[in-house]
Amino acid sequence: MALDTVTLEDALRLLTLPRTIGELDGEPITVQNGRYGPYVKKGTDSRSLESEEQLFTLTLAEARNCSRSQGPRPGTRGQRAAPA
Protein backbone atom coordinates (compact mmCIF):
# COMPACT_ATOMS: atom_id res chain seq x y z
CA MET A 1 0.00 0.00 0.00
CA ALA A 2 1.62 3.22 -1.15
CA LEU A 3 1.06 6.44 0.77
CA ASP A 4 -0.12 8.36 -2.29
CA THR A 5 -2.83 5.76 -3.07
CA VAL A 6 -4.33 5.33 0.43
CA THR A 7 -8.01 6.23 0.56
CA LEU A 8 -10.04 7.23 3.59
CA GLU A 9 -11.55 3.73 3.62
CA ASP A 10 -8.06 2.17 3.64
CA ALA A 11 -6.95 4.47 6.46
CA LEU A 12 -9.97 3.58 8.59
CA ARG A 13 -9.31 -0.15 8.06
CA LEU A 14 -5.65 0.30 9.05
CA LEU A 15 -6.74 1.97 12.30
CA THR A 16 -8.40 -1.32 13.35
CA LEU A 17 -4.95 -2.99 13.58
CA PRO A 18 -3.70 -4.95 15.41
CA ARG A 19 -6.78 -7.13 15.05
CA THR A 20 -7.50 -10.03 17.41
CA ILE A 21 -8.97 -12.95 15.46
CA GLY A 22 -9.49 -15.32 18.39
CA GLU A 23 -7.76 -17.42 21.02
CA LEU A 24 -5.82 -20.65 20.77
CA ASP A 25 -4.52 -22.50 23.84
CA GLY A 26 -5.57 -19.54 25.98
CA GLU A 27 -3.44 -17.05 24.04
CA PRO A 28 -4.81 -14.33 21.76
CA ILE A 29 -4.07 -14.61 18.04
CA THR A 30 -3.51 -11.23 16.39
CA VAL A 31 -2.74 -9.99 12.91
CA GLN A 32 -0.44 -7.00 12.67
CA ASN A 33 1.44 -4.96 10.10
CA GLY A 34 5.10 -4.66 11.02
CA ARG A 35 8.34 -3.31 9.73
CA TYR A 36 8.85 -6.32 7.44
CA GLY A 37 5.23 -6.73 6.38
CA PRO A 38 2.03 -8.32 7.66
CA TYR A 39 2.19 -11.17 10.18
CA VAL A 40 0.11 -13.29 12.52
CA LYS A 41 1.19 -13.61 16.15
CA LYS A 42 0.44 -16.01 19.00
CA GLY A 43 2.36 -15.30 22.19
CA THR A 44 6.00 -14.90 21.17
CA ASP A 45 5.62 -16.84 17.91
CA SER A 46 4.98 -14.84 14.73
CA ARG A 47 4.56 -15.95 11.11
CA SER A 48 4.60 -13.87 7.94
CA LEU A 49 1.45 -13.41 5.87
CA GLU A 50 1.48 -13.46 2.08
CA SER A 51 -0.38 -10.17 1.54
CA GLU A 52 -1.62 -7.08 3.34
CA GLU A 53 -5.19 -8.08 2.44
CA GLN A 54 -4.87 -11.03 4.83
CA LEU A 55 -4.68 -8.53 7.69
CA PHE A 56 -8.43 -8.09 7.24
CA THR A 57 -9.54 -11.48 5.91
CA LEU A 58 -7.51 -14.08 7.86
CA THR A 59 -9.64 -16.40 10.01
CA LEU A 60 -8.67 -18.31 13.14
CA ALA A 61 -8.66 -21.60 11.19
CA GLU A 62 -6.35 -20.14 8.55
CA ALA A 63 -4.02 -18.78 11.25
CA ARG A 64 -3.87 -22.22 12.86
CA ASN A 65 -2.96 -23.80 9.50
CA CYS A 66 -0.34 -21.10 8.83
CA SER A 67 1.41 -22.01 12.07
CA ARG A 68 1.34 -25.74 11.29
CA SER A 69 2.39 -25.46 7.65
CA GLN A 70 5.51 -23.43 8.38
CA GLY A 71 6.61 -25.85 11.12
CA PRO A 72 8.87 -25.04 14.03
CA ARG A 73 11.13 -22.06 13.67
CA PRO A 74 14.87 -22.67 13.73
CA GLY A 75 16.66 -21.44 16.81
CA THR A 76 13.62 -21.57 19.06
CA ARG A 77 13.80 -22.91 22.59
CA GLY A 78 13.32 -26.59 23.13
CA GLN A 79 15.20 -27.68 20.05
CA ARG A 80 18.53 -29.37 20.34
CA ALA A 81 21.41 -28.44 18.13
CA ALA A 82 22.69 -31.10 15.78
CA PRO A 83 25.75 -32.96 17.07
CA ALA A 84 29.03 -31.59 15.79
JSON list of C-alpha atoms in Angstrom, two decimals, residues 16-67:
[
{"chain": "A", "resi": 16, "resn": "THR", "atom": "CA", "xyz": [-8.40, -1.32, 13.35]},
{"chain": "A", "resi": 17, "resn": "LEU", "atom": "CA", "xyz": [-4.95, -2.99, 13.58]},
{"chain": "A", "resi": 18, "resn": "PRO", "atom": "CA", "xyz": [-3.70, -4.95, 15.41]},
{"chain": "A", "resi": 19, "resn": "ARG", "atom": "CA", "xyz": [-6.78, -7.13, 15.05]},
{"chain": "A", "resi": 20, "resn": "THR", "atom": "CA", "xyz": [-7.50, -10.03, 17.41]},
{"chain": "A", "resi": 21, "resn": "ILE", "atom": "CA", "xyz": [-8.97, -12.95, 15.46]},
{"chain": "A", "resi": 22, "resn": "GLY", "atom": "CA", "xyz": [-9.49, -15.32, 18.39]},
{"chain": "A", "resi": 23, "resn": "GLU", "atom": "CA", "xyz": [-7.76, -17.42, 21.02]},
{"chain": "A", "resi": 24, "resn": "LEU", "atom": "CA", "xyz": [-5.82, -20.65, 20.77]},
{"chain": "A", "resi": 25, "resn": "ASP", "atom": "CA", "xyz": [-4.52, -22.50, 23.84]},
{"chain": "A", "resi": 26, "resn": "GLY", "atom": "CA", "xyz": [-5.57, -19.54, 25.98]},
{"chain": "A", "resi": 27, "resn": "GLU", "atom": "CA", "xyz": [-3.44, -17.05, 24.04]},
{"chain": "A", "resi": 28, "resn": "PRO", "atom": "CA", "xyz": [-4.81, -14.33, 21.76]},
{"chain": "A", "resi": 29, "resn": "ILE", "atom": "CA", "xyz": [-4.07, -14.61, 18.04]},
{"chain": "A", "resi": 30, "resn": "THR", "atom": "CA", "xyz": [-3.51, -11.23, 16.39]},
{"chain": "A", "resi": 31, "resn": "VAL", "atom": "CA", "xyz": [-2.74, -9.99, 12.91]},
{"chain": "A", "resi": 32, "resn": "GLN", "atom": "CA", "xyz": [-0.44, -7.00, 12.67]},
{"chain": "A", "resi": 33, "resn": "ASN", "atom": "CA", "xyz": [1.44, -4.96, 10.10]},
{"chain": "A", "resi": 34, "resn": "GLY", "atom": "CA", "xyz": [5.10, -4.66, 11.02]},
{"chain": "A", "resi": 35, "resn": "ARG", "atom": "CA", "xyz": [8.34, -3.31, 9.73]},
{"chain": "A", "resi": 36, "resn": "TYR", "atom": "CA", "xyz": [8.85, -6.32, 7.44]},
{"chain": "A", "resi": 37, "resn": "GLY", "atom": "CA", "xyz": [5.23, -6.73, 6.38]},
{"chain": "A", "resi": 38, "resn": "PRO", "atom": "CA", "xyz": [2.03, -8.32, 7.66]},
{"chain": "A", "resi": 39, "resn": "TYR", "atom": "CA", "xyz": [2.19, -11.17, 10.18]},
{"chain": "A", "resi": 40, "resn": "VAL", "atom": "CA", "xyz": [0.11, -13.29, 12.52]},
{"chain": "A", "resi": 41, "resn": "LYS", "atom": "CA", "xyz": [1.19, -13.61, 16.15]},
{"chain": "A", "resi": 42, "resn": "LYS", "atom": "CA", "xyz": [0.44, -16.01, 19.00]},
{"chain": "A", "resi": 43, "resn": "GLY", "atom": "CA", "xyz": [2.36, -15.30, 22.19]},
{"chain": "A", "resi": 44, "resn": "THR", "atom": "CA", "xyz": [6.00, -14.90, 21.17]},
{"chain": "A", "resi": 45, "resn": "ASP", "atom": "CA", "xyz": [5.62, -16.84, 17.91]},
{"chain": "A", "resi": 46, "resn": "SER", "atom": "CA", "xyz": [4.98, -14.84, 14.73]},
{"chain": "A", "resi": 47, "resn": "ARG", "atom": "CA", "xyz": [4.56, -15.95, 11.11]},
{"chain": "A", "resi": 48, "resn": "SER", "atom": "CA", "xyz": [4.60, -13.87, 7.94]},
{"chain": "A", "resi": 49, "resn": "LEU", "atom": "CA", "xyz": [1.45, -13.41, 5.87]},
{"chain": "A", "resi": 50, "resn": "GLU", "atom": "CA", "xyz": [1.48, -13.46, 2.08]},
{"chain": "A", "resi": 51, "resn": "SER", "atom": "CA", "xyz": [-0.38, -10.17, 1.54]},
{"chain": "A", "resi": 52, "resn": "GLU", "atom": "CA", "xyz": [-1.62, -7.08, 3.34]},
{"chain": "A", "resi": 53, "resn": "GLU", "atom": "CA", "xyz": [-5.19, -8.08, 2.44]},
{"chain": "A", "resi": 54, "resn": "GLN", "atom": "CA", "xyz": [-4.87, -11.03, 4.83]},
{"chain": "A", "resi": 55, "resn": "LEU", "atom": "CA", "xyz": [-4.68, -8.53, 7.69]},
{"chain": "A", "resi": 56, "resn": "PHE", "atom": "CA", "xyz": [-8.43, -8.09, 7.24]},
{"chain": "A", "resi": 57, "resn": "THR", "atom": "CA", "xyz": [-9.54, -11.48, 5.91]},
{"chain": "A", "resi": 58, "resn": "LEU", "atom": "CA", "xyz": [-7.51, -14.08, 7.86]},
{"chain": "A", "resi": 59, "resn": "THR", "atom": "CA", "xyz": [-9.64, -16.40, 10.01]},
{"chain": "A", "resi": 60, "resn": "LEU", "atom": "CA", "xyz": [-8.67, -18.31, 13.14]},
{"chain": "A", "resi": 61, "resn": "ALA", "atom": "CA", "xyz": [-8.66, -21.60, 11.19]},
{"chain": "A", "resi": 62, "resn": "GLU", "atom": "CA", "xyz": [-6.35, -20.14, 8.55]},
{"chain": "A", "resi": 63, "resn": "ALA", "atom": "CA", "xyz": [-4.02, -18.78, 11.25]},
{"chain": "A", "resi": 64, "resn": "ARG", "atom": "CA", "xyz": [-3.87, -22.22, 12.86]},
{"chain": "A", "resi": 65, "resn": "ASN", "atom": "CA", "xyz": [-2.96, -23.80, 9.50]},
{"chain": "A", "resi": 66, "resn": "CYS", "atom": "CA", "xyz": [-0.34, -21.10, 8.83]},
{"chain": "A", "resi": 67, "resn": "SER", "atom": "CA", "xyz": [1.41, -22.01, 12.07]}
]
